[in-house]
Amino acid sequence: MDFNQSADENLFDRARIIGKPHTRIDGALKVTGTAPYAYERNDVVENHLVGYPLGASIAKGRITRMDASAARNAEGVAAVITALDIDELPRADSNVAKLFGGDIVEHYHQAIAVVVADTLEQARAATSLIEVEYEEMPGEFDLDDAWKRLQDRDVINEVGDVDAAFERAEVSIDETYHTASQSHAMMEPHASIADWCDGKHLTLWTSNQMIAWSKKALATTLELDEANIRLESPYIGGGFGGKLWLRADAVLAALGSRETGRPVKVALPRPLIFNNATHRSGTVQRLRIAANRDGRITAFDHSAISHTLPGGSGEDAVNQTRCFYAGENRRVAHHAIDMNLPEAADMRAPGEASGLAVLEIAMDEMAEKLGLDPVEFRILNDTQVNPEEPEKRFSDRHFVECLQKGAEAFGWSERNRTPGGRREGQWLIGQGMAGAYRGSPTLDSGARVSLNQGRLVVETDMTDIGTGSYTIIAQTAAETMGVELEDVEVRLGNSAYPKASGSGGQMGAASATAGVYAACLALQAEIGKRLGVDNARFEQGRVRAEGIDTPLAEVAGGDEIVGEDTLHFGDFKDKLEIGTFGAHFVEVAVHAYTGETRLRRTLSVCDAGRILNPVTARSQVIGGMTMAIGAALSESLSIDTARGFFPNHDLAGYEIAVHADIPEQEVIFLDTQDGASTPLKAKGVGELGICGGAAAVANAMYNATGIRLRDYPLTLDRMLDQLPAI
Ligand code: MOS
C-alpha cells in the first residue's frame, strides 16, 4: 500500500481502541518473569554451552602473542577461539569497529577471545588463563585537545550573512559548552544464543532492535547467505540505540557454536559493555545567538565536535539548531573527530539529546540578557517553516501551545525570577524550562495478519524494546478489523515475519502500526473476495455489506485467511518538515552548602501526533525525561586520556537516575493529529522526552543558585566555590 498523500478523516478518528489507555498486553509476562529474553531461551536449545569473552586491555596497537593453552586445558572448556586464530571478520556497513579476528586492536575491550565451556563459571575462570602480549601504539583520546587544535569546522550549512548579523547585533551571547560521553546502560545486556552447528544455517536468539539490519550484518560478517539465517528477538530489556547493531555477543556465540557443534550462549558481561559496545560521544559546542532588543533572533552560529573511530559519524549536536527557531542568518558546523576511544554511535535521540542540552541553556541565557521570560522568548521565535528552507513547512507544529499549556499547568507565572532568590532552610529552590524538538521520520513497514476462527494473529519483525509495540500493534489491528483487543495476538521480532521499521530513531510506533494497518486492509480484501463484496464494513466482530452480516469467526469456516502488505511512505513527505515538539518544566532544590541537587518535580508537554496509547506513550516520555535528568546530573563516561578507555565501566561508577531521584513526573499530550505522517496520523514519541530535558534541569539550577553551569554533568564540584557562604 502506498501512502502518497496526507490522511484525511478515516477509521482511526473514531478512536474506539486506538488512543485509549490500555496497559501492556505483554505486561503479565514481564512482571511474572515469564517473557523469555535471549539468554533465557533454554526452552529452544538443548545441550548448550556458555561462552565468555575476553576484551583487549589496550586502546590501540596489535596483539603480538596469545597463549591459550592453559585455558584450553581448564576444566569444562570445550573450545577457545582467539583473535589470532582467525582472519579479521568482514565488517557490515553498520559496524564501524571490527567485531573479531586479526591482530589489530582498534579500541579498549575489543573482543580478542572467547572461551566456551560447560558453565559460565568455567568459561569465565578460563579467560583469565589466556596470556596476551601487545605492541601498544599512541592514540588520541582527548576531545578538548582536538577542539583546541581544530581551526576549521566543517560548515554543514549557512544561510544569510551570519558574521554581519553578529556585528550589528543589539544583544548576543557566545559561549562554549561540554556534554559528556554516555552509555545506554540498558537493563538487559547484549546477549545471544547461536546455533550454527552445521556452519551453514544459523539461528540466533538475540536482543536486538533491528531484525533486518542485523540479519544483513550477520550475513556480511560471517559470510553467510541471508536465506540461511534466522533471528529471533521477541523480548528486549531496553536498547536505547545500543542494540541497533550487530555486536560481539552474537558473533562470538556463532563462532563458538560452529567450533563446538553445539548451541552457545554469550552475554557481554556488564563491565565489558561500556568499552566493548557503543556509546554516545561527548561533545564540545560553541553557540552564538544574536537578537534585536525586542527579542527577535537574528542569527545562530552553532559549531560542535564529537569523537568517532575512523569511519564513524559522531554525535551531530547542531542538527536541531537548523530548524527549531526562527532567525534569518544561520550557520551550523559539525566535525566528527577520528579518535581511538571505543565506538561512538547512536543513543536515544542521537544529536538532539546533546544539541538541545546546549541550545536550550543558551536560549535561557539569551532570554535573561534580553530581560524576557524564557517561555515568552521562545514563543516570540517560533517558526512554522524550516528557516533554512522557508518553502518547506512544518506539517503540523504546536510548539507554542506546548509552552503555554506547560507554563499554565506548572504554575510558571508564580516562579521566583531572581536567581538564588528562593530559599527553604538549607535548600535553594529553582524552576527552569526548555523546549524540545525531534524529527519524526518513518520507514516502510510490513506485516502479515491471519484470521482464524475469529482470532487475529499479527506477525511482523518489528521489535518491542520495552516501548509498548505489542500493545499499539494489537490496538491498530483491533481498530481496523472491528474486533476487541483480546481477539488479537501479536508476534514480533522474528526474521521469518515481514520486514518492518524496527525500533530506532523514534520511528517504530508510527511506522509499524501503519504497516499493520496495510496488512489488515489486505486481509479485508481477501475476506471481501470470499464473500464476493468489495465494500464490506468490519465492526463489532462482524463483516457487514449489503445482504451480509456475518460474525468474523464464521467467515473462513475452518480455514485461515491471510493478508500481508507493506506500507510504503511516499515522496510527498520529503517536501514537509515533520517533527515532534515539547516543553519541559522542572523544579529543583540545590543544597546551599554542598551543592547537592534534588529534582522536585517535572512536567513535559508533548506535541507528537495522535497518541496511540497514552499509557505506553507516557511511559516513553517519562523514561526519556529520566535519561535527560541522568544526563544533567550524573551520567558521564570518564575518560582515561592516557590509556584511552572509560574507567567507570560498570553501574557502580556510571550513575543513572533511578526512582528515588525523581519524585514526581507529569506528562501532558496535546494529542494533535498529523495526517502527513502516517494513516494513523501518528508520530514518534520515544525520543522526544530526552530532548531538552537536561537543559531544563540546568536552567532550574541557575534559577536556584545564580550559578550558570555549561559543562555536563552538572555535579556539585562545579558549584562548590560559588555557592553562598554560610
Ligand atoms: Mo535509537 S538511538 O535510533 O535506538
XYZ file of C-alpha atoms and ligand atoms in Angstrom:
730
model
C 0.000 0.000 0.000
C 1.316 3.428 -0.894
C 0.913 6.400 1.370
C 1.075 9.180 -1.174
C -0.912 11.972 0.392
C -1.886 13.218 3.801
C -4.509 11.158 5.566
C -7.976 12.686 5.801
C -10.701 11.642 8.146
C -10.532 7.869 8.499
C -11.450 4.965 10.739
C -8.846 5.842 13.357
C -10.687 9.061 14.121
C -13.426 7.078 15.806
C -10.723 6.105 18.342
C -12.583 3.125 19.689
C -9.392 1.301 20.719
C -6.607 3.408 19.221
C -5.780 6.288 21.525
C -7.198 4.544 24.570
C -5.099 3.925 27.682
C -4.542 0.179 27.502
C -1.932 -1.368 29.749
C 0.595 -3.583 28.028
C -0.738 -6.830 26.665
C 2.648 -8.379 27.455
C 2.634 -6.855 30.939
C 1.756 -10.047 32.798
C 4.585 -11.936 31.113
C 7.009 -9.181 32.011
C 6.120 -8.826 35.651
C 5.954 -12.572 36.261
C 9.368 -13.078 34.699
C 7.974 -15.350 32.021
C 8.709 -13.238 28.935
C 11.714 -15.143 27.587
C 14.766 -12.940 26.992
C 17.567 -14.116 24.731
C 19.808 -15.511 27.449
C 16.898 -17.437 28.942
C 15.867 -19.400 25.869
C 16.742 -22.740 27.394
C 13.389 -23.844 26.026
C 14.565 -23.650 22.428
C 18.057 -25.141 22.608
C 19.297 -28.296 24.171
C 22.701 -29.157 25.423
C 24.093 -25.671 25.033
C 27.486 -24.356 26.089
C 28.336 -20.963 27.527
C 30.835 -18.546 26.023
C 32.702 -15.819 27.896
C 34.502 -13.015 26.054
C 37.910 -11.545 26.755
C 38.484 -7.864 25.959
C 41.705 -6.176 24.877
C 43.483 -4.215 27.591
C 44.981 -1.627 25.281
C 43.222 1.028 23.201
C 45.358 0.903 20.080
C 48.020 -1.385 18.713
C 48.438 -5.029 17.841
C 48.444 -8.348 19.575
C 51.895 -9.900 19.248
C 51.275 -13.158 21.090
C 48.374 -15.080 22.604
C 48.790 -18.310 24.537
C 45.504 -20.035 25.291
C 46.883 -23.483 26.112
C 46.155 -23.270 29.843
C 42.618 -22.092 29.113
C 42.066 -24.913 26.640
C 43.108 -27.433 29.297
C 40.947 -25.945 32.018
C 38.045 -27.903 33.436
C 34.866 -27.891 31.401
C 36.321 -25.923 28.487
C 35.114 -27.098 25.097
C 36.858 -24.521 22.905
C 38.862 -21.339 22.931
C 38.867 -19.091 19.891
C 41.349 -16.241 19.888
C 41.569 -13.281 17.555
C 44.822 -14.688 16.189
C 43.098 -17.954 15.239
C 41.006 -16.364 12.513
C 41.287 -13.555 9.988
C 39.530 -10.318 10.697
C 35.827 -10.808 10.006
C 34.340 -8.603 7.286
C 32.622 -5.506 8.652
C 28.974 -4.796 7.959
C 28.142 -1.251 6.785
C 26.594 -0.553 10.154
C 29.659 -1.616 12.147
C 32.491 0.887 12.435
C 34.810 -1.053 14.734
C 35.638 -4.586 13.794
C 33.924 -7.222 15.859
C 36.510 -10.011 15.918
C 39.586 -11.563 14.336
C 43.102 -10.493 13.397
C 45.880 -8.903 15.422
C 44.888 -5.222 15.222
C 43.327 -3.626 18.300
C 41.156 -0.624 17.486
C 39.716 0.120 20.910
C 39.864 -0.931 24.531
C 37.893 -4.081 25.417
C 37.565 -5.070 21.767
C 36.800 -8.789 21.906
C 40.009 -10.765 21.400
C 38.966 -14.240 22.557
C 36.004 -16.312 23.605
C 36.165 -19.310 25.913
C 33.361 -21.832 25.514
C 32.690 -24.173 28.419
C 30.009 -26.204 30.145
C 29.268 -23.449 32.638
C 29.600 -19.697 32.850
C 31.934 -20.005 35.830
C 34.273 -22.368 33.989
C 34.350 -20.161 30.921
C 34.945 -17.021 32.958
C 37.713 -18.597 35.028
C 39.469 -19.896 31.936
C 39.573 -16.496 30.204
C 41.887 -15.310 32.964
C 44.369 -18.028 31.941
C 44.858 -16.588 28.454
C 48.201 -14.818 28.100
C 48.272 -11.807 25.804
C 51.122 -9.561 24.721
C 50.657 -6.360 22.799
C 52.569 -3.781 20.901
C 50.856 -0.634 22.078
C 50.595 2.435 19.851
C 49.838 6.008 20.848
C 46.273 7.124 20.254
C 44.187 10.243 20.502
C 41.778 10.284 23.422
C 41.179 13.907 24.406
C 38.301 15.787 22.790
C 39.318 19.115 24.347
C 42.757 18.834 22.767
C 41.121 18.198 19.427
C 38.794 21.184 19.942
C 41.752 23.485 20.611
C 43.690 22.244 17.605
C 40.819 22.331 15.214
C 40.714 25.527 13.173
C 38.112 24.883 10.535
C 34.992 23.059 11.457
C 33.026 21.610 8.591
C 30.250 24.045 7.812
C 27.168 21.974 7.111
C 25.016 24.866 6.058
C 24.968 28.641 6.075
C 22.017 30.861 5.294
C 22.197 34.682 5.102
C 25.215 36.613 6.380
C 25.961 35.356 9.859
C 29.065 37.435 10.514
C 27.347 40.661 9.536
C 24.366 39.787 11.708
C 26.605 39.381 14.752
C 28.381 42.649 14.010
C 25.172 44.616 14.127
C 23.514 42.532 16.856
C 21.937 44.516 19.691
C 22.172 41.563 22.063
C 24.259 38.428 21.685
C 25.911 35.599 23.549
C 28.940 33.478 22.697
C 29.613 30.542 24.973
C 31.270 27.133 24.915
C 29.671 24.044 26.442
C 30.507 20.384 27.047
C 28.305 17.324 27.088
C 29.606 14.034 28.439
C 30.033 10.673 26.779
C 27.177 8.434 27.864
C 26.331 4.776 27.998
C 22.952 3.291 27.102
C 23.050 1.306 30.349
C 20.036 -0.782 29.381
C 18.975 -3.376 31.928
C 19.380 -6.427 29.730
C 22.956 -6.800 28.498
C 23.776 -7.684 24.896
C 23.060 -11.416 24.778
C 22.655 -14.154 22.190
C 22.276 -17.884 21.805
C 23.598 -19.155 18.488
C 23.011 -22.466 16.809
C 25.401 -22.713 13.842
C 26.314 -26.329 14.315
C 26.493 -27.185 10.612
C 28.318 -23.967 9.730
C 25.642 -23.266 7.150
C 22.361 -22.489 8.867
C 22.494 -20.000 11.691
C 19.703 -19.477 14.169
C 20.212 -16.662 16.624
C 18.078 -15.869 19.652
C 19.250 -12.414 20.492
C 18.408 -8.988 21.889
C 18.324 -6.542 19.028
C 16.279 -3.522 17.928
C 16.634 -4.072 14.162
C 15.994 -7.594 12.935
C 16.514 -6.973 9.223
C 19.666 -4.869 9.671
C 21.182 -7.438 11.968
C 20.399 -10.309 9.675
C 22.171 -8.470 6.885
C 25.090 -7.608 9.143
C 25.404 -11.234 10.246
C 25.410 -12.378 6.629
C 28.255 -9.986 5.820
C 30.267 -10.650 8.952
C 30.016 -14.433 8.863
C 29.906 -14.657 5.049
C 26.598 -16.453 5.046
C 23.628 -16.359 2.737
C 20.862 -14.290 4.343
C 18.405 -17.021 3.432
C 20.228 -19.328 5.850
C 19.918 -17.011 8.844
C 17.013 -16.764 11.257
C 16.895 -14.238 14.073
C 14.500 -14.140 16.972
C 14.262 -11.235 19.334
C 10.747 -11.184 20.781
C 11.539 -9.514 24.123
C 14.231 -6.934 24.679
C 15.214 -5.435 28.006
C 15.988 -1.968 26.688
C 18.238 -0.845 23.882
C 18.289 2.969 23.626
C 20.250 2.619 20.376
C 22.887 0.300 21.824
C 21.183 -2.673 20.209
C 20.686 -1.194 16.747
C 23.769 -3.053 15.581
C 25.265 -6.474 15.453
C 27.610 -6.783 18.425
C 30.241 -9.195 19.714
C 27.848 -11.381 21.733
C 26.153 -12.622 18.566
C 29.373 -13.110 16.638
C 31.208 -14.916 19.439
C 28.241 -17.172 20.136
C 28.070 -18.075 16.436
C 31.806 -18.790 16.183
C 31.644 -20.865 19.368
C 28.753 -22.881 18.014
C 30.467 -23.571 14.714
C 33.606 -24.648 16.540
C 31.922 -26.950 19.074
C 28.962 -28.213 17.079
C 26.651 -27.237 19.933
C 24.490 -24.179 20.637
C 26.413 -21.498 22.517
C 25.149 -18.571 24.577
C 27.106 -15.401 25.198
C 26.135 -12.345 27.202
C 28.504 -9.410 27.320
C 29.460 -9.039 30.988
C 28.389 -5.642 32.334
C 31.977 -4.429 32.955
C 32.811 -5.163 29.318
C 29.783 -3.466 27.745
C 30.817 0.150 28.293
C 34.055 -0.149 26.309
C 33.236 -3.089 24.050
C 29.883 -1.879 22.750
C 28.868 1.576 21.531
C 28.151 4.741 23.476
C 27.079 8.343 22.880
C 30.048 10.584 22.127
C 30.745 13.564 24.314
C 30.680 16.930 22.565
C 32.268 20.360 22.749
C 29.945 23.020 21.379
C 30.238 26.732 20.750
C 26.983 28.554 20.377
C 26.418 32.161 19.418
C 22.969 33.723 19.268
C 22.189 37.271 18.164
C 18.907 39.129 18.623
C 17.311 42.503 18.333
C 16.438 44.312 21.530
C 12.799 43.287 21.044
C 13.844 39.653 21.421
C 13.685 38.521 17.826
C 16.597 36.242 16.966
C 18.629 37.446 14.000
C 21.380 34.801 13.905
C 22.515 31.417 15.133
C 26.074 30.166 14.836
C 26.460 26.688 16.280
C 29.535 24.530 15.891
C 30.262 21.246 17.582
C 32.701 18.397 17.636
C 32.283 14.837 18.749
C 34.536 11.829 18.506
C 34.374 8.707 16.415
C 36.538 5.815 15.391
C 37.713 6.273 11.802
C 34.700 5.699 9.552
C 32.027 6.695 12.059
C 29.823 9.768 12.050
C 29.851 11.044 15.637
C 27.095 12.871 17.507
C 25.622 15.614 15.330
C 24.742 18.118 18.026
C 23.903 21.001 15.686
C 21.040 19.340 13.846
C 18.085 20.834 15.757
C 19.577 24.324 15.565
C 18.891 24.298 11.838
C 15.135 24.397 12.179
C 13.853 24.755 15.741
C 13.682 28.565 15.997
C 13.275 31.422 13.546
C 16.176 33.651 12.531
C 17.317 34.833 9.111
C 21.029 34.207 9.399
C 22.228 30.814 10.483
C 25.322 28.675 10.339
C 25.885 25.185 11.646
C 29.147 23.281 11.632
C 29.914 19.839 12.887
C 33.142 17.901 12.925
C 33.390 14.258 13.885
C 36.990 13.768 15.029
C 38.715 10.455 14.486
C 39.870 9.311 17.896
C 40.784 5.967 19.426
C 38.144 5.659 22.099
C 35.553 2.879 21.782
C 32.971 3.149 19.026
C 30.645 6.135 19.391
C 27.228 5.614 17.803
C 23.540 6.323 18.244
C 21.929 6.655 21.633
C 18.353 7.819 22.240
C 17.825 10.989 20.163
C 21.345 10.932 18.730
C 22.390 14.534 18.104
C 19.392 16.305 19.579
C 19.893 14.957 23.089
C 23.330 16.634 23.224
C 22.463 19.569 20.999
C 19.339 20.647 22.858
C 21.137 20.200 26.180
C 23.228 23.142 24.987
C 20.891 25.166 22.733
C 18.265 25.333 25.457
C 20.725 26.651 28.049
C 21.824 29.248 25.515
C 18.194 30.236 24.929
C 17.819 30.731 28.692
C 20.933 32.893 28.741
C 19.629 34.964 25.855
C 16.223 35.430 27.479
C 17.894 36.684 30.623
C 20.106 39.093 28.703
C 17.056 40.416 26.882
C 15.055 40.717 30.078
C 12.428 38.370 28.672
C 10.666 35.446 30.241
C 12.197 32.260 28.757
C 8.750 30.994 27.722
C 7.891 34.296 26.023
C 11.275 34.408 24.296
C 10.656 31.019 22.735
C 7.110 31.889 21.686
C 8.443 35.040 20.040
C 10.865 32.985 17.959
C 8.579 30.168 16.894
C 8.506 29.286 13.218
C 6.038 27.373 11.087
C 8.570 26.855 8.291
C 12.065 25.435 8.215
C 14.080 28.662 8.479
C 16.832 27.229 6.259
C 14.313 26.431 3.528
C 11.259 28.634 4.090
C 9.330 26.881 1.315
C 9.395 23.761 3.490
C 6.569 23.994 6.017
C 6.201 22.041 9.209
C 3.379 19.604 8.557
C 1.914 20.236 11.999
C 3.684 22.175 14.736
C 2.167 23.219 18.059
C 5.271 24.192 19.976
C 3.717 27.431 21.224
C 0.789 25.520 22.649
C 3.209 23.181 24.454
C 4.900 26.202 26.022
C 1.647 27.869 27.031
C -0.036 24.749 28.357
C 3.087 23.793 30.257
C 3.543 27.212 31.802
C -0.032 27.202 32.989
C -0.071 23.664 34.362
C 3.281 24.106 36.076
C 2.461 27.439 37.681
C 5.287 29.157 35.835
C 3.956 32.673 36.372
C 4.406 32.246 40.107
C 8.069 31.419 39.896
C 10.743 33.454 41.582
C 12.510 35.425 38.852
C 15.616 36.381 40.790
C 18.295 33.685 40.538
C 19.229 32.485 44.017
C 16.236 34.323 45.468
C 14.189 31.494 46.956
C 15.447 29.554 49.915
C 13.791 26.943 52.130
C 16.083 26.211 55.056
C 19.308 24.893 53.634
C 17.874 24.400 50.149
C 17.850 26.854 47.264
C 14.760 26.329 45.135
C 14.674 26.952 41.397
C 12.482 26.423 38.382
C 13.575 26.129 34.781
C 12.229 25.135 31.432
C 13.385 24.133 27.974
C 11.947 23.458 24.546
C 12.041 20.018 22.918
C 12.272 19.099 19.266
C 12.910 15.850 17.445
C 12.243 14.855 13.866
C 9.694 12.162 13.152
C 10.875 10.035 10.248
C 9.117 6.882 9.068
C 10.378 3.725 7.398
C 8.441 1.359 5.145
C 6.887 -1.357 7.262
C 5.232 -4.655 6.545
C 3.111 -7.161 8.446
C 1.038 -10.295 7.996
C -2.379 -10.701 9.604
C -4.190 -14.023 9.766
C -7.797 -14.649 10.678
C -8.590 -17.986 12.216
C -11.905 -18.727 13.944
C -12.418 -15.046 14.714
C -8.973 -14.583 16.192
C -6.370 -12.402 14.550
C -2.662 -13.107 14.594
C -0.349 -10.261 13.595
C 3.223 -11.108 12.617
C 5.937 -8.559 11.859
C 9.673 -8.367 12.507
C 9.086 -5.128 14.422
C 10.609 -5.212 17.911
C 9.384 -4.142 21.336
C 12.311 -2.821 23.325
C 10.157 -2.098 26.342
C 8.243 0.565 24.467
C 4.793 -0.982 24.033
C 4.932 -2.126 20.397
C 2.925 -5.281 21.168
C 0.084 -3.237 22.578
C -0.209 -0.495 19.968
C 0.037 -3.065 17.177
C -2.801 -5.064 18.736
C -4.803 -1.837 19.092
C -4.212 -0.999 15.426
C -5.367 -4.424 14.239
C -8.381 -4.450 16.557
C -9.420 -0.970 15.450
C -9.032 -1.721 11.757
C -10.744 -5.100 11.866
C -13.521 -4.049 14.219
C -12.699 -6.611 16.893
C -11.705 -6.380 20.553
C -8.127 -6.125 21.761
C -8.403 -9.568 23.360
C -9.095 -11.095 19.942
C -5.644 -10.127 18.660
C -2.388 -11.961 19.209
C 0.820 -10.168 18.256
C 4.062 -11.906 17.328
C 7.158 -9.762 16.926
C 10.900 -9.827 16.456
C 11.373 -12.782 14.150
C 13.161 -12.593 10.820
C 10.641 -15.070 9.424
C 7.977 -12.348 9.610
C 7.529 -9.442 7.164
C 10.095 -6.692 7.443
C 9.130 -3.620 9.458
C 10.859 -0.431 10.536
C 12.382 -1.901 13.685
C 12.814 0.228 16.794
C 15.059 3.227 16.201
C 15.016 6.963 15.673
C 11.552 7.146 17.260
C 10.244 5.687 14.005
C 8.857 2.425 15.308
C 5.398 3.231 16.633
C 4.308 5.355 13.684
C 5.861 3.128 11.005
C 4.983 -0.320 12.329
C 1.347 0.498 13.080
C 0.997 1.848 9.532
C 2.349 -1.461 8.227
C -0.122 -3.401 10.344
C -2.938 -1.214 9.007
C -1.856 -2.012 5.435
C -1.810 -5.740 6.213
C -5.276 -5.524 7.792
C -6.605 -3.875 4.643
C -5.092 -6.715 2.629
C -6.884 -9.175 4.900
C -10.130 -7.274 4.474
C -9.706 -7.515 0.709
C -9.228 -11.287 0.989
C -12.323 -11.613 3.133
C -14.284 -9.450 0.701
C -13.203 -11.708 -2.144
C -14.551 -14.753 -0.337
C -17.846 -13.013 0.255
C -17.953 -11.535 -3.210
C -18.159 -7.926 -1.982
C -15.736 -5.060 -2.156
C -17.276 -2.619 0.284
C -17.555 -4.657 3.470
C -17.525 -2.926 6.826
C -15.724 -4.516 9.740
C -17.363 -3.656 13.041
C -18.388 -5.295 16.291
C -16.657 -8.515 15.327
C -18.769 -8.828 12.195
C -18.476 -8.306 8.462
C -21.267 -6.257 7.042
C -22.226 -5.480 3.460
C -25.454 -5.425 1.524
C -27.252 -8.602 2.453
C -24.344 -9.778 4.606
C -23.983 -9.606 8.377
C -21.672 -12.389 9.465
C -19.520 -12.882 12.536
C -15.856 -12.675 11.560
C -15.386 -16.009 13.276
C -17.583 -17.696 10.685
C -16.258 -16.072 7.537
C -13.453 -18.508 6.978
C -15.177 -21.657 8.064
C -12.354 -23.801 9.338
C -9.730 -22.087 7.128
C -7.231 -19.423 7.811
C -7.400 -16.242 5.765
C -4.193 -14.262 5.454
C -3.435 -10.687 4.440
C 0.072 -9.347 4.005
C 1.303 -5.971 2.858
C 3.900 -3.270 3.314
C 3.142 0.383 3.797
C 5.375 2.443 1.509
C 5.793 6.059 2.536
C 5.656 8.387 -0.465
C 7.999 11.203 -1.523
C 5.435 13.871 -0.722
C 6.704 13.710 2.855
C 10.113 14.997 1.777
C 8.561 18.351 0.932
C 7.415 18.779 4.518
C 9.229 19.147 7.808
C 7.684 16.505 10.045
C 8.692 16.855 13.647
C 7.641 16.461 17.251
C 7.697 19.251 19.806
C 7.573 19.680 23.527
C 8.303 21.783 26.556
C 9.825 20.590 29.820
C 9.382 22.338 33.153
C 11.476 21.378 36.149
C 11.750 22.323 39.806
C 14.940 21.566 41.722
C 16.350 22.094 45.166
C 20.086 22.722 45.407
C 21.717 22.395 48.800
C 23.146 25.775 49.737
C 26.287 24.315 51.343
C 27.036 21.126 49.444
C 25.579 21.803 46.001
C 23.667 18.518 46.068
C 20.841 18.823 43.561
C 17.497 17.122 44.008
C 14.697 17.023 41.497
C 11.368 18.013 42.955
C 9.027 17.692 40.004
C 8.991 17.676 36.233
C 6.311 18.355 33.661
C 6.613 17.574 29.962
C 4.070 18.745 27.400
C 4.275 16.930 24.062
C 3.005 17.565 20.561
C 3.680 14.226 18.882
C 0.736 13.494 16.635
C -2.015 11.100 17.569
C -1.075 9.395 20.800
C -1.776 5.744 20.057
C -1.845 4.743 23.691
C -1.447 7.316 26.467
C -0.157 4.704 28.928
C 2.732 3.456 26.831
C 3.446 6.897 25.347
C 3.600 8.469 28.793
C 5.998 5.768 29.863
C 8.200 6.672 26.896
C 8.219 10.359 27.769
C 8.972 9.922 31.460
C 11.649 7.379 30.539
C 13.243 9.846 28.142
C 13.000 12.604 30.698
C 14.603 10.324 33.292
C 17.553 9.792 30.967
C 17.752 13.554 30.463
C 17.911 14.024 34.223
C 20.672 11.423 34.397
C 22.498 13.270 31.623
C 22.063 16.541 33.505
C 23.167 15.429 36.934
C 25.331 12.343 36.864
C 25.802 10.383 33.649
C 29.317 10.588 32.313
C 31.749 8.069 30.936
C 35.004 9.302 32.409
C 37.902 9.154 30.003
C 41.375 7.975 30.892
C 43.103 10.262 28.427
C 46.433 8.475 28.883
C 45.244 4.933 28.169
C 42.132 5.614 26.152
C 39.248 3.937 27.893
C 36.253 4.548 30.147
C 37.337 3.546 33.662
C 33.862 3.770 35.216
C 32.667 0.813 33.180
C 30.020 -0.591 35.474
C 26.760 0.508 37.066
C 28.500 1.433 40.309
C 30.711 4.008 38.603
C 28.329 5.088 35.844
C 25.411 6.639 37.664
C 21.977 6.737 36.106
C 18.900 8.386 37.580
C 16.632 5.970 39.451
C 13.194 6.174 41.015
C 14.427 7.670 44.264
C 15.989 10.559 42.340
C 12.731 11.682 40.752
C 9.711 12.032 42.995
C 7.172 13.429 40.542
C 6.871 13.408 36.754
C 3.875 14.587 34.790
C 3.168 14.398 31.071
C 0.534 16.248 29.078
C -0.152 15.257 25.475
C -1.705 17.754 23.108
C -2.900 14.753 21.064
C -2.625 16.533 17.773
C -3.095 14.577 14.562
C -0.602 14.787 11.742
C -2.111 13.348 8.583
C 1.152 13.838 6.704
C 2.936 11.394 8.962
C 1.004 8.121 8.656
C -2.547 6.843 8.026
C -2.967 6.768 11.802
C -1.750 10.418 11.905
C 0.799 9.328 14.500
C 4.370 10.399 15.076
C 7.227 9.225 17.262
C 7.434 9.961 20.945
C 10.170 7.601 22.137
C 12.972 10.121 21.898
C 11.166 13.415 22.418
C 11.291 13.056 26.199
C 15.085 13.120 26.376
C 15.286 16.197 24.127
C 15.844 19.420 26.053
C 15.264 17.883 29.481
C 18.867 18.235 30.615
C 18.810 21.957 29.843
C 15.571 22.377 31.807
C 17.436 20.985 34.824
C 20.440 23.242 34.191
C 18.189 26.281 33.885
C 16.352 25.382 37.083
C 19.695 25.061 38.873
C 20.657 28.506 37.609
C 17.373 29.898 38.843
C 18.008 28.250 42.218
C 21.620 29.345 42.677
C 22.552 32.066 40.204
C 25.375 29.768 39.077
C 25.400 29.149 35.320
C 26.851 25.749 34.525
C 27.746 24.967 30.918
C 29.502 21.644 31.337
C 27.601 18.410 31.865
C 27.112 16.579 34.102
C 26.182 19.392 36.483
C 27.886 17.903 39.508
C 28.290 19.664 42.811
C 32.067 20.088 42.478
C 31.430 22.567 39.674
C 29.406 24.776 42.042
C 31.119 24.494 45.404
C 33.275 27.609 45.143
C 30.341 29.742 44.021
C 27.670 28.703 46.488
C 26.502 31.264 49.043
C 28.701 31.353 52.130
C 27.249 30.042 55.381
Mo 17.604 4.970 18.557
S 19.347 5.877 19.141
O 17.738 5.142 16.836
O 17.554 3.418 19.129
